[in-house]
Coordinates of N, CA, C and O in Angstrom, one line a residue:
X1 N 0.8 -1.2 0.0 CA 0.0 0.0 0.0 C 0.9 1.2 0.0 O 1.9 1.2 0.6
X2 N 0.7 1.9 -0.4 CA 1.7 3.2 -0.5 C 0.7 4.7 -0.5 O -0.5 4.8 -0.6
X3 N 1.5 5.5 -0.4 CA 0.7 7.1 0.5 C 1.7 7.5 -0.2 O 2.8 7.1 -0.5
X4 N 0.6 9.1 -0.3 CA 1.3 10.3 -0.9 C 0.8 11.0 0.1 O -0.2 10.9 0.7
X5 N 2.0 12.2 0.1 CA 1.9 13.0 0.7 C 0.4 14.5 0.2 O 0.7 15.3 -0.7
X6 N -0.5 14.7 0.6 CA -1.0 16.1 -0.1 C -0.9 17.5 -0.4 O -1.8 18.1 0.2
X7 N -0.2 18.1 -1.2 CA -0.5 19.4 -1.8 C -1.2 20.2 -1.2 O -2.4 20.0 -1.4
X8 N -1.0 21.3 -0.2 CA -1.8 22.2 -0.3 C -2.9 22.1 1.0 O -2.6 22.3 2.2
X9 N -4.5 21.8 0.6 CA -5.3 21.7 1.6 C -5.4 20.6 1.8 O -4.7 19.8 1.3
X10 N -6.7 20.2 3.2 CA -6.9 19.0 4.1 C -5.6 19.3 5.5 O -4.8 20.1 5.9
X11 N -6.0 18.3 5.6 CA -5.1 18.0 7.5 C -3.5 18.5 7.1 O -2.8 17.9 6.3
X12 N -3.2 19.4 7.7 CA -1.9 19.6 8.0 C -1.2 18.4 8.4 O -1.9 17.7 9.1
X13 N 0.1 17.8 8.0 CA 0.9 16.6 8.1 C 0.4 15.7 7.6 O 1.1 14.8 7.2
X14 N -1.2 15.6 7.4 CA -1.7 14.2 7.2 C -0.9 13.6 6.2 O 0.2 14.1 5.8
X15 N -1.5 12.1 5.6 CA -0.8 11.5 5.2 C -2.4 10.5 4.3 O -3.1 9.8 4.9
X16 N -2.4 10.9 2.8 CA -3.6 10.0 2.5 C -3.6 8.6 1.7 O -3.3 8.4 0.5
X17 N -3.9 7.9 2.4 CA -3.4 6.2 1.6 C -4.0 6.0 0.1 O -5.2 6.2 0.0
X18 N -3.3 5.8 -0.9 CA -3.7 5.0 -2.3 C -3.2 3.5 -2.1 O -2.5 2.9 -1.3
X19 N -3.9 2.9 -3.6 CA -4.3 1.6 -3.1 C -3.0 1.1 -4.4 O -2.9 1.8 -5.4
X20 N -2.2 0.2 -4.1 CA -1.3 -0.3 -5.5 C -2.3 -1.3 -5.9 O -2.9 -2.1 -5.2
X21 N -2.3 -1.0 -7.0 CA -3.8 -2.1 -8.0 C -2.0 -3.6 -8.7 O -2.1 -4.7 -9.3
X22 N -1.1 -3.1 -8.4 CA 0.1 -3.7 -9.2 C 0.3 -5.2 -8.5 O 1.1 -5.9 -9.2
X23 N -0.3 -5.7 -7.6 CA 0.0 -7.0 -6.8 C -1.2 -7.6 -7.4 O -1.0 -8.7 -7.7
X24 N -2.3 -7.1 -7.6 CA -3.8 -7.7 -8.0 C -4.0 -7.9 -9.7 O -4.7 -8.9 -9.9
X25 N -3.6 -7.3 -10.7 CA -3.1 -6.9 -11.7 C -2.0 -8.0 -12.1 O -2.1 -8.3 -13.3
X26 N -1.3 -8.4 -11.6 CA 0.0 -9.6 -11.7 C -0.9 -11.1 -11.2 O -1.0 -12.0 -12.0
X27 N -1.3 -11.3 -9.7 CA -2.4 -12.2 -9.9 C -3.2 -12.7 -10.9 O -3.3 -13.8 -11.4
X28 N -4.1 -11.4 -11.3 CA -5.4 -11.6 -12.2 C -4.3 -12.3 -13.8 O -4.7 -13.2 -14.6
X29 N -3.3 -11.8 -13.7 CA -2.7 -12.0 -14.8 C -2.2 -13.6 -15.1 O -2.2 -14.1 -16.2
X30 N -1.9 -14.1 -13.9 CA -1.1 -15.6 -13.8 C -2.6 -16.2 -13.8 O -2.7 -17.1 -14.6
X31 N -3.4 -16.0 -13.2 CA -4.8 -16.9 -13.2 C -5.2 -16.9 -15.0 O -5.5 -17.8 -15.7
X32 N -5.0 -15.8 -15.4 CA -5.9 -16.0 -17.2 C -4.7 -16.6 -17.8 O -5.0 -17.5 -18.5
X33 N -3.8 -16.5 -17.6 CA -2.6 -17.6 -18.4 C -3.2 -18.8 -17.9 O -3.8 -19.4 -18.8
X34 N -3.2 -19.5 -16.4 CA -3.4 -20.9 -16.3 C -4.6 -21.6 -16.9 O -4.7 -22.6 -17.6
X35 N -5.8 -20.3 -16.4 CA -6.8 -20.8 -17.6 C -6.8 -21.2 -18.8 O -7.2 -22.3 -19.2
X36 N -6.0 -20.1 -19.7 CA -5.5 -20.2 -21.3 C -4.7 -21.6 -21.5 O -4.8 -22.2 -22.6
X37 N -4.1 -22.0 -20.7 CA -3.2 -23.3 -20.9 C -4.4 -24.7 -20.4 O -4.7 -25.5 -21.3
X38 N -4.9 -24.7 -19.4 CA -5.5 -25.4 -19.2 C -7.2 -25.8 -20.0 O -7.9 -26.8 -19.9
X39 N -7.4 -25.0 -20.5 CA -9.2 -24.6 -21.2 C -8.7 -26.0 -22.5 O -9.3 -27.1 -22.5
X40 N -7.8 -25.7 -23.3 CA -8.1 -27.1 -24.1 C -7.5 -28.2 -23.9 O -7.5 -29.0 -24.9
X41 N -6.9 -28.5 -23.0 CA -6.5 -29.9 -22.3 C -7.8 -30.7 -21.9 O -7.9 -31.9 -22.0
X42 N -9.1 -29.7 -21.2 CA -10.1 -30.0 -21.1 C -11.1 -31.0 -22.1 O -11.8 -32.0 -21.9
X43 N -10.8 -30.3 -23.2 CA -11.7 -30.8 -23.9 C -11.3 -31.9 -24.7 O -11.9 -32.2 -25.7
X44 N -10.0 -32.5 -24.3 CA -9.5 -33.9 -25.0 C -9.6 -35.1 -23.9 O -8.8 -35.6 -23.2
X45 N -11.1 -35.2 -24.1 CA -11.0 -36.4 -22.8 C -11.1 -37.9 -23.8 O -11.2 -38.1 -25.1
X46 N -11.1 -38.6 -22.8 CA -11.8 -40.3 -23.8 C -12.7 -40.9 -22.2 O -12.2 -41.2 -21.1
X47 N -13.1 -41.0 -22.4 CA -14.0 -41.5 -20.9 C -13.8 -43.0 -21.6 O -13.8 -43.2 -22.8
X48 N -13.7 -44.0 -20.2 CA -13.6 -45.4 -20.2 C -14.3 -45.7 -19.4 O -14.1 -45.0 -18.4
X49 N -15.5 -46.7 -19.5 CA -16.3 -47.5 -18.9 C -16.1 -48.8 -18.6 O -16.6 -49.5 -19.5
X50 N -15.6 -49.6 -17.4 CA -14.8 -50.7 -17.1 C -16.0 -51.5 -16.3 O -16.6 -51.0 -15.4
X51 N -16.6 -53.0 -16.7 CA -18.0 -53.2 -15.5 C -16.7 -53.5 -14.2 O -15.6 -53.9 -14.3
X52 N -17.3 -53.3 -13.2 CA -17.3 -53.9 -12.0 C -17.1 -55.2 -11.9 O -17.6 -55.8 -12.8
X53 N -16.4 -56.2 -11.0 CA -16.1 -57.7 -10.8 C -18.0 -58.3 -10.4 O -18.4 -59.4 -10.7
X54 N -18.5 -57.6 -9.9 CA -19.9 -57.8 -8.9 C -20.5 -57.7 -10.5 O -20.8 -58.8 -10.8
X55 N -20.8 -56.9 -11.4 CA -21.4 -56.8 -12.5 C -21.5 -58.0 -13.6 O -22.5 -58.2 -14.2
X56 N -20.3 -58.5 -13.6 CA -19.8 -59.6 -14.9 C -20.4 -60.8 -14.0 O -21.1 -61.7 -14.5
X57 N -20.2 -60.8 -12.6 CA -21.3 -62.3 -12.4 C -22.7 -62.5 -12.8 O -23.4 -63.6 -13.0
X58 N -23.0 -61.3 -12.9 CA -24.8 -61.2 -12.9 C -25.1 -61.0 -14.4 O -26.3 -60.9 -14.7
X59 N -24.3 -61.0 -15.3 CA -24.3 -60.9 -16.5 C -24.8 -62.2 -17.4 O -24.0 -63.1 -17.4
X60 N -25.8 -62.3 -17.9 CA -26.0 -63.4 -18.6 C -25.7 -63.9 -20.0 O -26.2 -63.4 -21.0
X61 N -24.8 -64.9 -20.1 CA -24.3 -65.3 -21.5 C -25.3 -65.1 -22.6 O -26.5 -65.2 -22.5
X62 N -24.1 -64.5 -23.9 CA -25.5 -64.4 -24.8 C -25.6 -65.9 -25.6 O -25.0 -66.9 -25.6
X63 N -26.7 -65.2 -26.4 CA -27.2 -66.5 -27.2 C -26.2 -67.2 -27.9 O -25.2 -66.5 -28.3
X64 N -26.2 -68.3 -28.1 CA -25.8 -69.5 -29.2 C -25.9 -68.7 -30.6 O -24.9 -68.5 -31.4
X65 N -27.0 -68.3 -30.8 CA -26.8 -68.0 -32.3 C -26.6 -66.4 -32.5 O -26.9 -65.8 -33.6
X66 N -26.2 -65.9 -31.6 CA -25.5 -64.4 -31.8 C -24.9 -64.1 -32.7 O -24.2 -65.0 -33.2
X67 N -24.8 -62.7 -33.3 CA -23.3 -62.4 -33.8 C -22.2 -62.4 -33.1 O -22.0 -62.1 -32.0
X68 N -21.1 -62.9 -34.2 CA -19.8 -62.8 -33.3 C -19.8 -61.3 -33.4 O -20.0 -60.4 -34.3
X69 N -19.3 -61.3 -32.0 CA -18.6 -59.5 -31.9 C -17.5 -59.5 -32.5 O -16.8 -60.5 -32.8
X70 N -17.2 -57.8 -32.9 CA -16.1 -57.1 -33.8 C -14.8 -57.3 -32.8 O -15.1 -57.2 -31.6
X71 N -13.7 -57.5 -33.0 CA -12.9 -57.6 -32.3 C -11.6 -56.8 -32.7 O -11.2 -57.2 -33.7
X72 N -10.8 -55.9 -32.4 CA -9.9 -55.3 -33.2 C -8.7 -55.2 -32.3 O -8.3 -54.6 -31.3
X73 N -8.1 -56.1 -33.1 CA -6.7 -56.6 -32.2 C -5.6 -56.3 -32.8 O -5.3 -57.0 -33.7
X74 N -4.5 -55.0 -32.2 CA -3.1 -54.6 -32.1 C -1.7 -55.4 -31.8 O -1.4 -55.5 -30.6
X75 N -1.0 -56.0 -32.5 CA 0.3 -56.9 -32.2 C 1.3 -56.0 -31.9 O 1.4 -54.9 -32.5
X76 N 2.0 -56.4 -31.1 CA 3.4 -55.9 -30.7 C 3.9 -55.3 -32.1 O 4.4 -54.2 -31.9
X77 N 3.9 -55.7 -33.1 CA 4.8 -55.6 -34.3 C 4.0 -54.2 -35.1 O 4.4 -53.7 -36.0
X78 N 2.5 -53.8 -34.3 CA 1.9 -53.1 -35.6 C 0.6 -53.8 -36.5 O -0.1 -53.4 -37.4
X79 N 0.7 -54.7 -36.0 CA -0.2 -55.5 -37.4 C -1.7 -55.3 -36.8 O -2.0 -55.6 -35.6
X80 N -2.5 -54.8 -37.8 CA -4.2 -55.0 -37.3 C -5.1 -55.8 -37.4 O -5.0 -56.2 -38.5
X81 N -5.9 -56.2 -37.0 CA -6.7 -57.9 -37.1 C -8.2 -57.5 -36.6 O -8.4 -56.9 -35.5
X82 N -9.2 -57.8 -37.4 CA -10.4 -57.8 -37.4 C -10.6 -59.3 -37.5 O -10.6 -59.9 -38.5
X83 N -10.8 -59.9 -35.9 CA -11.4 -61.3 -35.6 C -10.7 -61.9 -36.7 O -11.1 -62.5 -37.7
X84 N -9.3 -61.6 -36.0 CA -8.0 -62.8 -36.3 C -7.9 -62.5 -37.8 O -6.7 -62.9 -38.1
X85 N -8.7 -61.8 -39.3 CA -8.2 -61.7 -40.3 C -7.3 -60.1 -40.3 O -7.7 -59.0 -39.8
X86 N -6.1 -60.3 -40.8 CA -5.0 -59.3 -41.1 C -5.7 -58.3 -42.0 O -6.5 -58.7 -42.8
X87 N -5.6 -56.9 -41.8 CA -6.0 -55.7 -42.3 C -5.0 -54.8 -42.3 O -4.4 -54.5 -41.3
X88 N -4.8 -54.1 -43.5 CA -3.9 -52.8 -43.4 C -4.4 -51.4 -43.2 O -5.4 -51.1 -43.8
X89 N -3.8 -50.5 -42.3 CA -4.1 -49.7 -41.8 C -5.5 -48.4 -42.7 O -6.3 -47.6 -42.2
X90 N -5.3 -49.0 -44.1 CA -5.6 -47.5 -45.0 C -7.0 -48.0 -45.0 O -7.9 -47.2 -45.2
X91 N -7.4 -49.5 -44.7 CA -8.5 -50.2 -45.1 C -9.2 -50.6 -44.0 O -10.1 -51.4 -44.1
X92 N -8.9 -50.2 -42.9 CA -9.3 -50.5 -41.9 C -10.6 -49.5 -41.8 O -11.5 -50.3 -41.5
X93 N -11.0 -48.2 -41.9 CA -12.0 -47.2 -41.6 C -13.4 -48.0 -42.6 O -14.6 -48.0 -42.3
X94 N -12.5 -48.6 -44.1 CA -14.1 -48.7 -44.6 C -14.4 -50.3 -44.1 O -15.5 -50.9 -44.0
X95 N -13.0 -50.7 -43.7 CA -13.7 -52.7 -43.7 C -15.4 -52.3 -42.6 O -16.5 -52.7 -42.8
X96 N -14.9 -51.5 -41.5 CA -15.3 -51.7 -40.3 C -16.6 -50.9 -40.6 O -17.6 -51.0 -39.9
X97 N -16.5 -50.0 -41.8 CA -18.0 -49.0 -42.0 C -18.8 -50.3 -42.5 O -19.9 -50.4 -42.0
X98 N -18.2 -51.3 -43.5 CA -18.8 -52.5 -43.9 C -19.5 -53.3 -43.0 O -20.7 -53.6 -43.2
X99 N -18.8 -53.7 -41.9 CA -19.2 -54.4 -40.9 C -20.4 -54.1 -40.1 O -21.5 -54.8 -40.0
X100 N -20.2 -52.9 -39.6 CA -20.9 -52.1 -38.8 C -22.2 -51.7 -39.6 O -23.1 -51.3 -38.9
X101 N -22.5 -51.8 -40.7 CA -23.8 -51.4 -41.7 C -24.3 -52.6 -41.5 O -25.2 -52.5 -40.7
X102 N -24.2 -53.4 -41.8 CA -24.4 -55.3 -41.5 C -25.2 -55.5 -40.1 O -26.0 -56.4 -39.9
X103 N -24.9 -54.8 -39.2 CA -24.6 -54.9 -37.6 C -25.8 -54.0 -37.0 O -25.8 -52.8 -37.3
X104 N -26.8 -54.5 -36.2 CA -27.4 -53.4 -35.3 C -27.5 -52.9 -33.9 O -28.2 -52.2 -33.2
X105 N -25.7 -53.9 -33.9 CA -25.2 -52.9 -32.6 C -23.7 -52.6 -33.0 O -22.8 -53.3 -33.4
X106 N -23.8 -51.3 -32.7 CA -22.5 -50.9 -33.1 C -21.1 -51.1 -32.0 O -20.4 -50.1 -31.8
X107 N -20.8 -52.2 -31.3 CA -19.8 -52.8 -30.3 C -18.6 -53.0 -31.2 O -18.8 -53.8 -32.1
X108 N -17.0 -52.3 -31.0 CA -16.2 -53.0 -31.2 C -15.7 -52.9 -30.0 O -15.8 -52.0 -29.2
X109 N -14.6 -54.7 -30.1 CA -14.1 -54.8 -28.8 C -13.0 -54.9 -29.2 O -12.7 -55.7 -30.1
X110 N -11.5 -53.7 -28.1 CA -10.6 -53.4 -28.5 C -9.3 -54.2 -27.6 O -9.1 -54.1 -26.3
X111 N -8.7 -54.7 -28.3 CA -7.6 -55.8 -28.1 C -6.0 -55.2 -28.0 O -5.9 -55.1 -29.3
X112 N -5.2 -54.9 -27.7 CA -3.9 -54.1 -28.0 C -3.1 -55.1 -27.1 O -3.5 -55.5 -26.1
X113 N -1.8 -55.4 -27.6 CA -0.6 -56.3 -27.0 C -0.1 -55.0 -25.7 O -0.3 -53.8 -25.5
X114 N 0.5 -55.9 -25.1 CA 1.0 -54.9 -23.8 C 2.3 -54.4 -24.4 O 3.0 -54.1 -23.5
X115 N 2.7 -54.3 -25.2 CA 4.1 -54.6 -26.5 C 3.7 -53.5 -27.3 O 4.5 -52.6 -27.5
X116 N 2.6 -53.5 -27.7 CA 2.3 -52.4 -29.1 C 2.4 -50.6 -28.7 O 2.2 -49.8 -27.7
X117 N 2.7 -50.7 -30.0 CA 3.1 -48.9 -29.7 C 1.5 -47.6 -29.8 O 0.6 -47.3 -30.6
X118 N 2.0 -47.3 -28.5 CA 0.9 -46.6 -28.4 C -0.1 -46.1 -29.3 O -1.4 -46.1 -29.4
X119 N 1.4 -45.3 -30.1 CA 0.6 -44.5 -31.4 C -0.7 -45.4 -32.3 O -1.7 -45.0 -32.8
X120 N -0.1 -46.5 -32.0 CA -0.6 -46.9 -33.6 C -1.6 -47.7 -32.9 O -2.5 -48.2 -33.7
X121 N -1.8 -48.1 -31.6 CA -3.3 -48.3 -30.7 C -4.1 -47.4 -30.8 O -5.1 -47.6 -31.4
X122 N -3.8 -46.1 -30.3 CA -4.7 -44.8 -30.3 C -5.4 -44.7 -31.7 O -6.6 -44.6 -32.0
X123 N -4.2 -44.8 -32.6 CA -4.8 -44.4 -34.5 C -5.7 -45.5 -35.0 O -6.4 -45.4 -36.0
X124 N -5.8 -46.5 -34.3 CA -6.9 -47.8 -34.5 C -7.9 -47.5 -33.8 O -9.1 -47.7 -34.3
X125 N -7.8 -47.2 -32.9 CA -9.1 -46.6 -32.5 C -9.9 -45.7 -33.0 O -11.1 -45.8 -33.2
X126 N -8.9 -44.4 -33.4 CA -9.8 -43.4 -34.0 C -10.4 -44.0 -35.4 O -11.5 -43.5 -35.8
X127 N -9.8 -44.8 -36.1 CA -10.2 -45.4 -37.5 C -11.3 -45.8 -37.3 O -12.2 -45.6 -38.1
X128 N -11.5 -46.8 -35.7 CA -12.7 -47.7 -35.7 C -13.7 -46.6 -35.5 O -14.8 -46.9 -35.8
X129 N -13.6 -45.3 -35.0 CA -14.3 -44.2 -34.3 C -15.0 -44.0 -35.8 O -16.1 -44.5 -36.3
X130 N -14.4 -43.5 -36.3 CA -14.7 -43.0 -38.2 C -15.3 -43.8 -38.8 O -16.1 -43.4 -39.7
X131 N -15.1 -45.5 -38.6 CA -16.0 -46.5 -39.5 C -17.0 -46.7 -39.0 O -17.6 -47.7 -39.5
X132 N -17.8 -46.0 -37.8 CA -19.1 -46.6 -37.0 C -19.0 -47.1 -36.0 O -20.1 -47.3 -35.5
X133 N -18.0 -47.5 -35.3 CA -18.2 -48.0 -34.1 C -18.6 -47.1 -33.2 O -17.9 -46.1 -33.3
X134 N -19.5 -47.0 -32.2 CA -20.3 -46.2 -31.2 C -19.7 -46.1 -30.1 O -19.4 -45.2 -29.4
X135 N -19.7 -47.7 -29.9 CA -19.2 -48.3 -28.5 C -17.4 -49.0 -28.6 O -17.2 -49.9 -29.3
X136 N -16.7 -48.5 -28.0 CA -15.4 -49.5 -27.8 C -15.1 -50.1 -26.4 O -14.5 -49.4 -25.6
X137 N -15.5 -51.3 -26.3 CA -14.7 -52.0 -25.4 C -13.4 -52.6 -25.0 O -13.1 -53.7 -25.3
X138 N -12.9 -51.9 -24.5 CA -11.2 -52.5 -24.4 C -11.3 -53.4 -23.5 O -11.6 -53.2 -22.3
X139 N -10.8 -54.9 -24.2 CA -10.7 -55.7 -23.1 C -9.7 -55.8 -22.4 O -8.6 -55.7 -22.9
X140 N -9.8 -56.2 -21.0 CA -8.9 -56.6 -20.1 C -8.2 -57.8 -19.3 O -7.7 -58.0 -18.2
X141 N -8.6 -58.5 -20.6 CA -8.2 -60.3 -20.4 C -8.1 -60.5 -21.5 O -8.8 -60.2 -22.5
X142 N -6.9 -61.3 -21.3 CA -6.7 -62.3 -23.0 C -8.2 -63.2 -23.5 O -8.6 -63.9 -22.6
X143 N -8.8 -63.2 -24.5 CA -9.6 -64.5 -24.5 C -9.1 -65.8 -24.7 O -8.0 -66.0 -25.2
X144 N -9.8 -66.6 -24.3 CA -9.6 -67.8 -24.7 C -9.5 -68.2 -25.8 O -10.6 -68.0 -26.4
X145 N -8.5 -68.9 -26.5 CA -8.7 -69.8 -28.2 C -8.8 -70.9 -28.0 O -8.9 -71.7 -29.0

């Protein structure tokens, strides 16, 4: 807080306080940067939906004559696999628009090696995102063969 002295009239000796706006002003300033940095971090979320252990008991198998579910499985090496057949990356958006028109539920279930490179998990996903898939399930157990 800082004071000036007054010119002239009012209280002899007095002394009248002004306010420094310069500490509040530097605040306001570091808060709109953190905002600015943080505002689109925000909006890149991916929400995952995992059932519960108590959930999968009470789950009842499906039918015998079901569709097989979409399965979209990542190898250590890169390679992509729609229910074990090999696919290349460029062909992967329409195989799966194919599939999913066929389909009236739009589930794929997403498979990735604990080995495979990030990138190229994330970029299968978004492919499956762009061919129709609604729903992705990432599973969290090997299946059985």
């Amino acid at each position: 807080m800082g004071m000036s002295v007054p010119q002239g009239g009012g209280r002899k000796g007095g002394v009248a306080p002004s306010m420094n706006v310069t500490p509040l002003v530097d605040v306001v300033l570091v808060l709109l940067i953190i905002f600015m940095v943080v505002t689109p971090l925000l909006a890149k979320q991916f929400w995952l939906s995992l059932p519960k252990k108590d959930d999968t008991a009470r789950l009842a198998p499906p039918p015998v004559d079901a569709d097989k579910p979409v399965v979209l499985t990542v190898d250590q090496r890169g390679v992509l696999r729609i229910n074990q057949a090999e696919v290349q990356r460029g062909e992967l958006k329409e195989r799966l628009a194919r599939i999913f028109a066929a389909r009236s539920d739009n589930v794929l279930y997403f498979d990735a090696d604990d080995e495979a490179v990030y990138a190229v998990a994330v970029e299968a996903m978004d492919a499956a995102r762009m061919g129709g898939a609604k729903t992705i399930a990432v599973l969290t157990e090997k299946p059985a063969r």
